[in-house]
PDB file of C-alpha atoms in Angstrom:
ATOM      1  CA  UNK A 178      -3.011  -0.908  18.544  1.00  0.00           C
ATOM      2  CA  UNK A 179      -0.954   2.111  19.531  1.00  0.00           C
ATOM      3  CA  UNK A 180      -0.290   4.902  17.124  1.00  0.00           C
ATOM      4  CA  UNK A 181       0.676   2.709  14.160  1.00  0.00           C
ATOM      5  CA  UNK A 182      -2.572   1.719  12.435  1.00  0.00           C
ATOM      6  CA  UNK A 183      -4.594   3.351  15.210  1.00  0.00           C
ATOM      7  CA  UNK A 184      -7.002   4.960  12.758  1.00  0.00           C
ATOM      8  CA  UNK A 185      -8.103   1.578  11.386  1.00  0.00           C
ATOM      9  CA  UNK A 186     -10.922   1.535  13.903  1.00  0.00           C
ATOM     10  CA  UNK A 187     -12.464   4.536  12.087  1.00  0.00           C
ATOM     11  CA  UNK A 188     -13.050   2.534   8.881  1.00  0.00           C
ATOM     12  CA  UNK A 189     -16.255   0.537   8.457  1.00  0.00           C
ATOM     13  CA  UNK A 190     -14.423  -2.495   7.065  1.00  0.00           C
ATOM     14  CA  UNK A 191     -17.503  -4.745   7.278  1.00  0.00           C
ATOM     15  CA  UNK A 192     -19.225  -2.502   4.712  1.00  0.00           C
ATOM     16  CA  UNK A 193     -16.359  -2.843   2.209  1.00  0.00           C
ATOM     17  CA  UNK A 194     -15.521  -5.733  -0.114  1.00  0.00           C
ATOM     18  CA  UNK A 195     -12.359  -7.408  -1.350  1.00  0.00           C
ATOM     19  CA  UNK A 196     -11.901 -10.206  -3.891  1.00  0.00           C
ATOM     20  CA  UNK A 197     -13.323 -12.872  -1.595  1.00  0.00           C
ATOM     21  CA  UNK A 198     -16.056 -11.014   0.278  1.00  0.00           C
ATOM     22  CA  UNK A 199     -16.186  -8.771   3.312  1.00  0.00           C
ATOM     23  CA  UNK A 200     -13.110  -6.694   4.089  1.00  0.00           C
ATOM     24  CA  UNK A 201     -13.667  -7.127   7.821  1.00  0.00           C
ATOM     25  CA  UNK A 202     -10.440  -9.197   8.012  1.00  0.00           C
ATOM     26  CA  UNK A 203      -8.249  -6.445   6.543  1.00  0.00           C
ATOM     27  CA  UNK A 204      -7.375  -4.809   9.913  1.00  0.00           C
ATOM     28  CA  UNK A 205      -6.071  -8.122  11.258  1.00  0.00           C
ATOM     29  CA  UNK A 206      -3.978  -8.667   8.159  1.00  0.00           C
ATOM     30  CA  UNK A 207      -2.536  -5.146   8.346  1.00  0.00           C
ATOM     31  CA  UNK A 208      -1.676  -5.815  11.993  1.00  0.00           C
ATOM     32  CA  UNK A 209       0.124  -9.037  11.035  1.00  0.00           C
ATOM     33  CA  UNK A 210       2.166  -7.081   8.486  1.00  0.00           C
ATOM     34  CA  UNK A 211       3.003  -4.479  11.132  1.00  0.00           C
ATOM     35  CA  UNK A 212       3.905  -6.741  14.032  1.00  0.00           C
ATOM     36  CA  UNK A 213       4.247 -10.301  12.769  1.00  0.00           C
ATOM     37  CA  UNK A 214       7.461 -12.270  12.497  1.00  0.00           C
ATOM     38  CA  UNK A 215       8.890 -12.706   8.992  1.00  0.00           C
ATOM     39  CA  UNK A 216       6.750 -15.696   7.898  1.00  0.00           C
ATOM     40  CA  UNK A 217       3.573 -14.192   9.385  1.00  0.00           C
ATOM     41  CA  UNK A 218       4.222 -10.802   7.812  1.00  0.00           C
ATOM     42  CA  UNK A 219       5.037 -12.339   4.408  1.00  0.00           C
ATOM     43  CA  UNK A 220       1.865 -14.442   4.441  1.00  0.00           C
ATOM     44  CA  UNK A 221      -0.249 -11.445   5.457  1.00  0.00           C
ATOM     45  CA  UNK A 222       1.219  -9.277   2.704  1.00  0.00           C
ATOM     46  CA  UNK A 223       0.511 -12.016   0.161  1.00  0.00           C
ATOM     47  CA  UNK A 224      -3.070 -12.401   1.435  1.00  0.00           C
ATOM     48  CA  UNK A 225      -3.665  -8.666   1.240  1.00  0.00           C
ATOM     49  CA  UNK A 226      -2.327  -8.502  -2.316  1.00  0.00           C
ATOM     50  CA  UNK A 227      -4.736 -11.244  -3.420  1.00  0.00           C
ATOM     51  CA  UNK A 228      -7.653  -9.639  -1.596  1.00  0.00           C
ATOM     52  CA  UNK A 229      -7.394  -6.008  -2.692  1.00  0.00           C
ATOM     53  CA  UNK A 230      -5.366  -5.709  -5.877  1.00  0.00           C
ATOM     54  CA  UNK A 231      -5.100  -8.831  -8.007  1.00  0.00           C
ATOM     55  CA  UNK A 232      -6.265  -8.248 -10.668  1.00  0.00           C
ATOM     56  CA  UNK A 233      -8.969  -5.648  -9.980  1.00  0.00           C
ATOM     57  CA  UNK A 234      -9.142  -3.137  -7.184  1.00  0.00           C
ATOM     58  CA  UNK A 235     -12.110  -3.063  -4.834  1.00  0.00           C
ATOM     59  CA  UNK A 236     -13.803  -0.487  -2.633  1.00  0.00           C
ATOM     60  CA  UNK A 237     -11.626  -1.705   0.247  1.00  0.00           C
ATOM     61  CA  UNK A 238      -8.452  -0.958  -1.705  1.00  0.00           C
ATOM     62  CA  UNK A 239      -8.618   2.827  -1.330  1.00  0.00           C
ATOM     63  CA  UNK A 240      -9.437   2.438   2.375  1.00  0.00           C
ATOM     64  CA  UNK A 241      -6.391   0.195   2.838  1.00  0.00           C
ATOM     65  CA  UNK A 242      -3.823   2.331   0.995  1.00  0.00           C
ATOM     66  CA  UNK A 243      -3.281   4.997   3.705  1.00  0.00           C
ATOM     67  CA  UNK A 244      -2.438   2.227   6.160  1.00  0.00           C
ATOM     68  CA  UNK A 245      -0.017   0.704   3.666  1.00  0.00           C
ATOM     69  CA  UNK A 246       1.712   4.087   3.440  1.00  0.00           C
ATOM     70  CA  UNK A 247       1.850   4.174   7.225  1.00  0.00           C
ATOM     71  CA  UNK A 248       3.442   0.702   7.282  1.00  0.00           C
ATOM     72  CA  UNK A 249       5.940   1.636   4.553  1.00  0.00           C
ATOM     73  CA  UNK A 250       7.068   4.610   6.650  1.00  0.00           C
ATOM     74  CA  UNK A 251       7.410   2.619   9.893  1.00  0.00           C
ATOM     75  CA  UNK A 252      10.970   1.401  10.484  1.00  0.00           C
ATOM     76  CA  UNK A 253       9.919  -1.617  12.545  1.00  0.00           C
ATOM     77  CA  UNK A 254       7.816  -3.183   9.750  1.00  0.00           C
ATOM     78  CA  UNK A 255       9.742  -6.200   8.446  1.00  0.00           C
ATOM     79  CA  UNK A 256       8.940  -5.987   4.725  1.00  0.00           C
ATOM     80  CA  UNK A 257       8.580  -2.311   3.955  1.00  0.00           C
ATOM     81  CA  UNK A 258       9.820  -2.935   0.404  1.00  0.00           C
ATOM     82  CA  UNK A 259       7.040  -5.504  -0.050  1.00  0.00           C
ATOM     83  CA  UNK A 260       4.497  -2.943   1.143  1.00  0.00           C
ATOM     84  CA  UNK A 261       5.836  -0.429  -1.385  1.00  0.00           C
ATOM     85  CA  UNK A 262       5.667  -3.072  -4.114  1.00  0.00           C
ATOM     86  CA  UNK A 263       2.028  -3.736  -3.164  1.00  0.00           C
ATOM     87  CA  UNK A 264       1.318  -0.011  -3.537  1.00  0.00           C
ATOM     88  CA  UNK A 265       2.854  -0.156  -7.034  1.00  0.00           C
ATOM     89  CA  UNK A 266       0.673  -3.166  -7.846  1.00  0.00           C
ATOM     90  CA  UNK A 267      -2.404  -1.248  -6.741  1.00  0.00           C
ATOM     91  CA  UNK A 268      -1.397   1.706  -8.907  1.00  0.00           C
ATOM     92  CA  UNK A 269      -1.122  -0.604 -11.926  1.00  0.00           C
ATOM     93  CA  UNK A 270      -4.412  -2.417 -11.202  1.00  0.00           C
ATOM     94  CA  UNK A 271      -7.899  -1.299 -12.041  1.00  0.00           C
ATOM     95  CA  UNK A 272     -11.517  -2.361 -12.166  1.00  0.00           C
ATOM     96  CA  UNK A 273     -13.263  -1.654 -15.466  1.00  0.00           C
ATOM     97  CA  UNK A 274     -16.689  -2.202 -13.903  1.00  0.00           C
ATOM     98  CA  UNK A 275     -15.973   0.279 -11.103  1.00  0.00           C
ATOM     99  CA  UNK A 276     -13.769   3.106 -12.413  1.00  0.00           C
ATOM    100  CA  UNK A 277     -14.490   5.188  -9.296  1.00  0.00           C
ATOM    101  CA  UNK A 278     -12.841   2.481  -7.159  1.00  0.00           C
ATOM    102  CA  UNK A 279      -9.851   2.518  -9.493  1.00  0.00           C
ATOM    103  CA  UNK A 280      -9.579   6.301  -9.341  1.00  0.00           C
ATOM    104  CA  UNK A 281      -9.905   6.336  -5.542  1.00  0.00           C
ATOM    105  CA  UNK A 282      -7.232   3.639  -5.149  1.00  0.00           C
ATOM    106  CA  UNK A 283      -4.858   5.380  -7.564  1.00  0.00           C
ATOM    107  CA  UNK A 284      -5.420   8.758  -5.896  1.00  0.00           C
ATOM    108  CA  UNK A 285      -4.691   7.177  -2.502  1.00  0.00           C
ATOM    109  CA  UNK A 286      -1.415   5.745  -3.795  1.00  0.00           C
ATOM    110  CA  UNK A 287      -0.464   9.068  -5.404  1.00  0.00           C
ATOM    111  CA  UNK A 288      -1.275  10.896  -2.155  1.00  0.00           C
ATOM    112  CA  UNK A 289       1.696   9.146  -0.567  1.00  0.00           C
ATOM    113  CA  UNK A 290       4.169  10.468  -3.114  1.00  0.00           C
ATOM    114  CA  UNK A 291       6.001  12.563  -0.506  1.00  0.00           C
ATOM    115  CA  UNK A 292       6.548   9.449   1.605  1.00  0.00           C
ATOM    116  CA  UNK A 293       7.913   7.575  -1.410  1.00  0.00           C
ATOM    117  CA  UNK A 294      10.253  10.482  -2.153  1.00  0.00           C
ATOM    118  CA  UNK A 295      11.482  10.532   1.452  1.00  0.00           C
ATOM    119  CA  UNK A 296      12.065   6.772   1.464  1.00  0.00           C
ATOM    120  CA  UNK A 297      13.802   6.912  -1.931  1.00  0.00           C
ATOM    121  CA  UNK A 298      16.236   9.496  -0.524  1.00  0.00           C
ATOM    122  CA  UNK A 299      16.899   7.678   2.766  1.00  0.00           C
ATOM    123  CA  UNK A 300      20.563   7.031   3.584  1.00  0.00           C
ATOM    124  CA  UNK A 301      21.906   3.520   3.328  1.00  0.00           C
ATOM    125  CA  UNK A 302      22.746   1.704   6.545  1.00  0.00           C
ATOM    126  CA  UNK A 303      25.268  -1.084   5.956  1.00  0.00           C
ATOM    127  CA  UNK A 304      24.369  -4.488   7.309  1.00  0.00           C
ATOM    128  CA  UNK A 305      26.473  -7.625   7.278  1.00  0.00           C
ATOM    129  CA  UNK A 306      25.291 -10.544   5.203  1.00  0.00           C
ATOM    130  CA  UNK A 307      23.552  -8.913   2.257  1.00  0.00           C
ATOM    131  CA  UNK A 308      21.716  -5.874   1.042  1.00  0.00           C
ATOM    132  CA  UNK A 309      20.612  -3.550   3.775  1.00  0.00           C
ATOM    133  CA  UNK A 310      16.896  -3.191   4.454  1.00  0.00           C
ATOM    134  CA  UNK A 311      17.279   0.532   3.784  1.00  0.00           C
ATOM    135  CA  UNK A 312      18.695  -0.173   0.313  1.00  0.00           C
ATOM    136  CA  UNK A 313      15.818  -2.534  -0.476  1.00  0.00           C
ATOM    137  CA  UNK A 314      13.261   0.021   0.722  1.00  0.00           C
ATOM    138  CA  UNK A 315      15.001   2.801  -1.193  1.00  0.00           C
ATOM    139  CA  UNK A 316      14.930   0.751  -4.422  1.00  0.00           C
ATOM    140  CA  UNK A 317      11.226  -0.108  -4.009  1.00  0.00           C
ATOM    141  CA  UNK A 318      10.403   3.530  -3.185  1.00  0.00           C
ATOM    142  CA  UNK A 319      12.316   4.731  -6.251  1.00  0.00           C
ATOM    143  CA  UNK A 320      10.367   2.330  -8.486  1.00  0.00           C
ATOM    144  CA  UNK A 321       7.072   3.413  -6.936  1.00  0.00           C
ATOM    145  CA  UNK A 322       7.935   7.091  -7.241  1.00  0.00           C
ATOM    146  CA  UNK A 323       8.629   6.609 -10.964  1.00  0.00           C
ATOM    147  CA  UNK A 324       5.331   4.728 -11.370  1.00  0.00           C
ATOM    148  CA  UNK A 325       3.403   7.515  -9.620  1.00  0.00           C
ATOM    149  CA  UNK A 326       5.051  10.181 -11.758  1.00  0.00           C
ATOM    150  CA  UNK A 327       4.273   8.441 -15.049  1.00  0.00           C
ATOM    151  CA  UNK A 328       0.854   7.062 -14.067  1.00  0.00           C
ATOM    152  CA  UNK A 329      -1.877   7.311 -16.665  1.00  0.00           C
ATOM    153  CA  UNK A 330      -4.948   5.136 -17.042  1.00  0.00           C
ATOM    154  CA  UNK A 331      -8.518   5.468 -18.352  1.00  0.00           C
ATOM    155  CA  UNK A 332      -9.886   5.936 -14.814  1.00  0.00           C
ATOM    156  CA  UNK A 333      -7.504   8.794 -14.052  1.00  0.00           C
ATOM    157  CA  UNK A 334      -7.745  11.221 -16.980  1.00  0.00           C
ATOM    158  CA  UNK A 335      -6.575  14.742 -16.502  1.00  0.00           C
ATOM    159  CA  UNK A 336      -4.572  14.219 -13.339  1.00  0.00           C
ATOM    160  CA  UNK A 337      -1.842  16.815 -12.947  1.00  0.00           C
ATOM    161  CA  UNK A 338       1.706  15.542 -13.414  1.00  0.00           C
ATOM    162  CA  UNK A 339       2.774  14.229 -10.057  1.00  0.00           C
ATOM    163  CA  UNK A 340       6.429  15.077 -10.551  1.00  0.00           C
ATOM    164  CA  UNK A 341       5.461  18.730 -10.241  1.00  0.00           C
ATOM    165  CA  UNK A 342       4.099  18.307  -6.706  1.00  0.00           C
ATOM    166  CA  UNK A 343       6.036  19.781  -3.824  1.00  0.00           C
ATOM    167  CA  UNK A 344       7.602  17.182  -1.546  1.00  0.00           C
TER     168      UNK A 344
END
């Protein structure tokens, strides 16, 4: 798998669950997001959203988030803005029956705040025929950064304000 997503092999995915059962398929879906063509990547991102964040989070969600941050920061990923939007969805989701899963997922999203800040400040690269990918990523990163900074939920009481963290 190269350096992008290389650490996936260190996660015991078969021991984790998502909305429809074993999370053993998550590495393949992350790979399709990373290297698939546009339709393949879009379908994989949609599958992953249904599996790990809609509506509750699962134990596999926190394990998946660092790889989503890695994909968001990788220029060759086709829908980096979609990955950032999925991170925002995870931050807004929860699981009342498993608050520890919620807290772990939210902490994992918040841990990538520096990446969101870097992507939100990235320069725009003009592209003919519509909004540049950099502009779309920057907008998604800005939204996610705001969500991280104002995040509050019952599973995450007493977290320090994230806006005060050093980039």
